[in-house]
Coordinates of C-alpha atoms in Angstrom, one line a residue:
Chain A
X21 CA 12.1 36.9 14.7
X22 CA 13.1 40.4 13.2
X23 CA 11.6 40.3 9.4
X24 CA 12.7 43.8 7.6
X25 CA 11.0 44.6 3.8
X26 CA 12.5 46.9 1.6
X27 CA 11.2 49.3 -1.2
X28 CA 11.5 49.5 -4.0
X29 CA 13.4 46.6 -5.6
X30 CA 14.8 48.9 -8.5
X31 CA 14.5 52.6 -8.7
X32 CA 16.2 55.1 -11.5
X33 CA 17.0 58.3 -11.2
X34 CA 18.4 61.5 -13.3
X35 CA 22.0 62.5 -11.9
X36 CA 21.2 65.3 -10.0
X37 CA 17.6 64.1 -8.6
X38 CA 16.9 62.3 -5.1
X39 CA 16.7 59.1 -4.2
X40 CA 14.5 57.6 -1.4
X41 CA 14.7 53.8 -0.2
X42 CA 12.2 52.8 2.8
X43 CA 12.6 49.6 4.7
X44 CA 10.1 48.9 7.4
X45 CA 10.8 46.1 10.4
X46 CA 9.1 44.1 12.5
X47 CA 10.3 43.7 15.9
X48 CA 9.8 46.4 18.1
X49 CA 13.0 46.0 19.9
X50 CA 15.0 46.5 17.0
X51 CA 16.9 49.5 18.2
X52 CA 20.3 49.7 15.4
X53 CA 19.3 50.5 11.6
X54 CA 22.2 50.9 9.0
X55 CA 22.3 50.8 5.5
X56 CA 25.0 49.3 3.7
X57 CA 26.0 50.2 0.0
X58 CA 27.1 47.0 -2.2
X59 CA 29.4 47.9 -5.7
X60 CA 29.6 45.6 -8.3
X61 CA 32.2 42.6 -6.9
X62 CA 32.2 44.1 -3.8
X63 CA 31.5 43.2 -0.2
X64 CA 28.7 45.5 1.1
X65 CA 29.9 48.6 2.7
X66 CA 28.2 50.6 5.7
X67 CA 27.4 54.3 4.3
X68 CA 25.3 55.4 7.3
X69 CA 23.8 54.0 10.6
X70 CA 20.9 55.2 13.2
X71 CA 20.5 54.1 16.8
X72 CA 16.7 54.7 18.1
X73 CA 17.4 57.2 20.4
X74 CA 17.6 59.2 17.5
X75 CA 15.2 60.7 14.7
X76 CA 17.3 61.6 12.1
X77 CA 20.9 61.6 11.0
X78 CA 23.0 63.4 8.4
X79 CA 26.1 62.3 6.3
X80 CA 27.1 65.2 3.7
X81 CA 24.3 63.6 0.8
X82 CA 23.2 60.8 2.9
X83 CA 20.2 61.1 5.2
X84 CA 18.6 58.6 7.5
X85 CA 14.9 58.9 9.0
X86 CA 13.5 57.0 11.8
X87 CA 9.9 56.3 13.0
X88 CA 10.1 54.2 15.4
X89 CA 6.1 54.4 15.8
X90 CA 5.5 53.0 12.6
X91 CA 8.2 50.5 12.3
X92 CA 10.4 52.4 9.9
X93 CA 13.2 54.2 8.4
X94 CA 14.1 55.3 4.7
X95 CA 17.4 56.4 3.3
X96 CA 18.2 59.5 1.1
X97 CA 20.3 60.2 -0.9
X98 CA 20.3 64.1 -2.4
X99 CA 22.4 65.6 -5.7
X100 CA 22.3 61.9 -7.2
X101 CA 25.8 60.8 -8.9
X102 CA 26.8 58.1 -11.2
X103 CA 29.2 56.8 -8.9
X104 CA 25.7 56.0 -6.3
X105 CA 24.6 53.3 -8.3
X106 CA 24.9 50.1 -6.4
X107 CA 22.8 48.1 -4.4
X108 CA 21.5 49.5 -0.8
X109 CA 20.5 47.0 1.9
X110 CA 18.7 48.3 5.1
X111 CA 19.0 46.2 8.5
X112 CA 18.0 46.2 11.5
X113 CA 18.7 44.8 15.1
X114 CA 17.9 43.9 18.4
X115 CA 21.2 44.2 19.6
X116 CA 23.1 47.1 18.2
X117 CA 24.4 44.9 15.6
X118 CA 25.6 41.4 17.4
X119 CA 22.8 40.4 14.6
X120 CA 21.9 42.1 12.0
X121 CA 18.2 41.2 9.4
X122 CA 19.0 42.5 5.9
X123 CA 15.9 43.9 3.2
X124 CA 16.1 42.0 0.3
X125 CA 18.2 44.9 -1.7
X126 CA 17.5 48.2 -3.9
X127 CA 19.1 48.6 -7.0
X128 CA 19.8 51.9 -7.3
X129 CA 20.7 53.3 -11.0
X130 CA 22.0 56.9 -11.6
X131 CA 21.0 58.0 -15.0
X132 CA 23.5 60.9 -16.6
Chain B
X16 CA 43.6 49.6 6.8
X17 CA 40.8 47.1 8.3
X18 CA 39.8 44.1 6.6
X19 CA 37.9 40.9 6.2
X20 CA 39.3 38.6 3.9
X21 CA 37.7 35.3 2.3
X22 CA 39.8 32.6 1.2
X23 CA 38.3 32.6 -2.5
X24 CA 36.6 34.8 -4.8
X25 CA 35.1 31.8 -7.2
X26 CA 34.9 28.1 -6.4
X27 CA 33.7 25.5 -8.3
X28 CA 32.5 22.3 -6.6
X29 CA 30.7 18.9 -7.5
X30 CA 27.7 18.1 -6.1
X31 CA 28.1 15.5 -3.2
X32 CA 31.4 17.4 -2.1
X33 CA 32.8 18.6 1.1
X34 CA 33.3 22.2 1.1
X35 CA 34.6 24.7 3.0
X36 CA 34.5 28.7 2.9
X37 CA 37.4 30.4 4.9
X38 CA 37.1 33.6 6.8
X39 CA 40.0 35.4 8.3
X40 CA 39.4 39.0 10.4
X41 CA 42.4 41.4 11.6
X42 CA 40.3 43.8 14.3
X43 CA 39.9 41.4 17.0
X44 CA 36.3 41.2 16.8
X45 CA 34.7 38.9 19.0
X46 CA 31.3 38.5 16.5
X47 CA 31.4 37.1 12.6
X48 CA 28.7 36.1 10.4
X49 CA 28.3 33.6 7.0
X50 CA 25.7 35.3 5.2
X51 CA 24.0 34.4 2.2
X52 CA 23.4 36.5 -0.7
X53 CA 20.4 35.6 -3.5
X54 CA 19.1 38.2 -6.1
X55 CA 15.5 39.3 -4.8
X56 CA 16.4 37.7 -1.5
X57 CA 18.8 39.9 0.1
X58 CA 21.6 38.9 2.8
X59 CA 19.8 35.8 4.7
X60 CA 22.2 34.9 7.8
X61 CA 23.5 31.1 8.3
X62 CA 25.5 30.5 11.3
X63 CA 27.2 33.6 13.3
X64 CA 29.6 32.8 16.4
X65 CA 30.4 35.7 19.3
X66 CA 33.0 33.5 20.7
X67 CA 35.6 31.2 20.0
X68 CA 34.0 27.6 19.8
X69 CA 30.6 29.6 20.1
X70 CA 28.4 29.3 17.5
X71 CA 24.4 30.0 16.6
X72 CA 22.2 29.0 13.7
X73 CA 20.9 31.6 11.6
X74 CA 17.9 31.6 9.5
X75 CA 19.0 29.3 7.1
X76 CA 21.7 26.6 8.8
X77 CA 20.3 23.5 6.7
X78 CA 23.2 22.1 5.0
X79 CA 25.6 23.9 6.6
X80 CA 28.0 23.7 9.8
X81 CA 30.5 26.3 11.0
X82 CA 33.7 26.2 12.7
X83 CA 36.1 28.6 14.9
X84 CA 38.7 27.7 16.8
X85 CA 40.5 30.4 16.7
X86 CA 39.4 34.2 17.4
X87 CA 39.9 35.7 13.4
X88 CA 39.3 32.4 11.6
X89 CA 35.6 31.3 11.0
X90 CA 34.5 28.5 8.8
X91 CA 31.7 27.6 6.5
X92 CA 31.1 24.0 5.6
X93 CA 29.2 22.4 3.4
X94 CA 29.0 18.7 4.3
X95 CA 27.3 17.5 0.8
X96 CA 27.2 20.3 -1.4
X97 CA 24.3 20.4 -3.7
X98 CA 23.3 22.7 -6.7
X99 CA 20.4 24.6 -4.4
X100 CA 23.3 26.0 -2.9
X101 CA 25.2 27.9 -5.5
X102 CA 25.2 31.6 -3.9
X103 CA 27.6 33.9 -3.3
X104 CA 28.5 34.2 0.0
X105 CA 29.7 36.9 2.3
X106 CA 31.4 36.5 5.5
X107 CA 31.2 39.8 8.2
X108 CA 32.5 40.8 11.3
X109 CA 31.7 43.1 14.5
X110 CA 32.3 44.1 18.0
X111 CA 30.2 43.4 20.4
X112 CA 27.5 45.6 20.6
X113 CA 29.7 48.2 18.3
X114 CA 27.2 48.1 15.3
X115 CA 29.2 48.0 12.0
X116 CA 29.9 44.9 10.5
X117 CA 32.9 44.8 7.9
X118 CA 32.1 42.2 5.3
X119 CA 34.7 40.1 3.2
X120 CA 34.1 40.2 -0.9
X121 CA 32.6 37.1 -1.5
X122 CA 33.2 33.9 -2.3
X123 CA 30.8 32.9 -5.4
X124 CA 30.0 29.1 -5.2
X125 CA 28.7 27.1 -8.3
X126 CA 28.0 23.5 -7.3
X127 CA 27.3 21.4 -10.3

């Protein structure tokens, strides 16, 4: 089955600075990759998605890269703000989503 | 406003106890999901069901049974609840095929 790793576990940044989280996957027919953003006592939210028809996507701060070739895609996040620090999970799936493999989680702190 | 909503935020259950985790969606979604959620381990899946009366083991369904009898209702059960399974867990819905899965909050489980 799909297996998706995620990196890095923890990662600080100054407010203003990028932030860059890569998850690579397994299964070659994964074609659905979102990333999900989890606040303290919170369910995990989706904050942007990729299908594989497509390269790269764009949300206002939030980018999305996929290479499908290499079995992965990387989140990130530009102009860092206090309010990004969470957790981020990546997943991927086979079937746009009926399924979905989560990484293992990136705890992402925003230093002002 | 869309929403998953678990019956409990915090439950506290003896070892050797029946337990079960409620799940109740409002957007007609035909998939939902019992996840599991373990610092360093990310969101491993349990059960998930894409039908009423339908169900599928995840990666993890040792322990565990699920129940849905109706369409927005899906159930979690613990048949002999042991400490190895004090987690918090999440409980998501989709469409079929329409990506996004809308989780609940969490239901954090101490067995003692």
């Amino acid at each position: 089955g799909e297996n998706v790793e995620q990196h890095p576990s923890t990662l600080s940044v100054q407010e203003g600075d990028s932030a860059v989280i890569k998850c690579t996957y397994s299964d070659s027919a994964s074609n659905y990759f979102p990333w999900y953003k989890q606040e303290l006592g919170k369910g995990p939210q989706l904050i942007i998605d990729i299908r594989s028809n497509v390269g790269e996507k764009k949300d206002q701060r939030i980018a999305v890269t996929l290479n499908k070739t290499a079995k992965h895609f990387s989140l990130h996040i530009t102009e860092t703000q206090p309010e990004d620090s969470a957790v981020y999970f990546c997943a991927a799936s086979t079937e746009y989503g009926n399924k979905l493999v989560f990484g293992a989680g990136t705890i992402l702190r925003v230093k002002s | 406003d869309v929403k998953v909503t678990q019956s409990s935020r915090y439950l506290v259950k003896r070892t050797g106890e029946k337990v079960f985790l409620e799940c109740v969606q409002d957007m007609d979604h035909e998939n939902m999901f019992w996840y599991r959620q373990d610092p360093g381990l990310g969101l491993r899946l349990i059960y998930f069901s894409y039908d009423v009366k339908m169900k599928e083991k995840g990666d993890i369904p040792e322990g565990y049974s699920v129940s849905r009898e109706k369409k927005e209702r899906f159930s979690l059960i613990l048949e002999s609840a042991s400490t190895n399974q004090t987690s918090m867990y999440l409980c998501a819905s989709n469409g079929q095929g329409r990506g996004e899965a809308f989780f609940g909050q969490g239901t954090r489980l101490t067995v003692v």
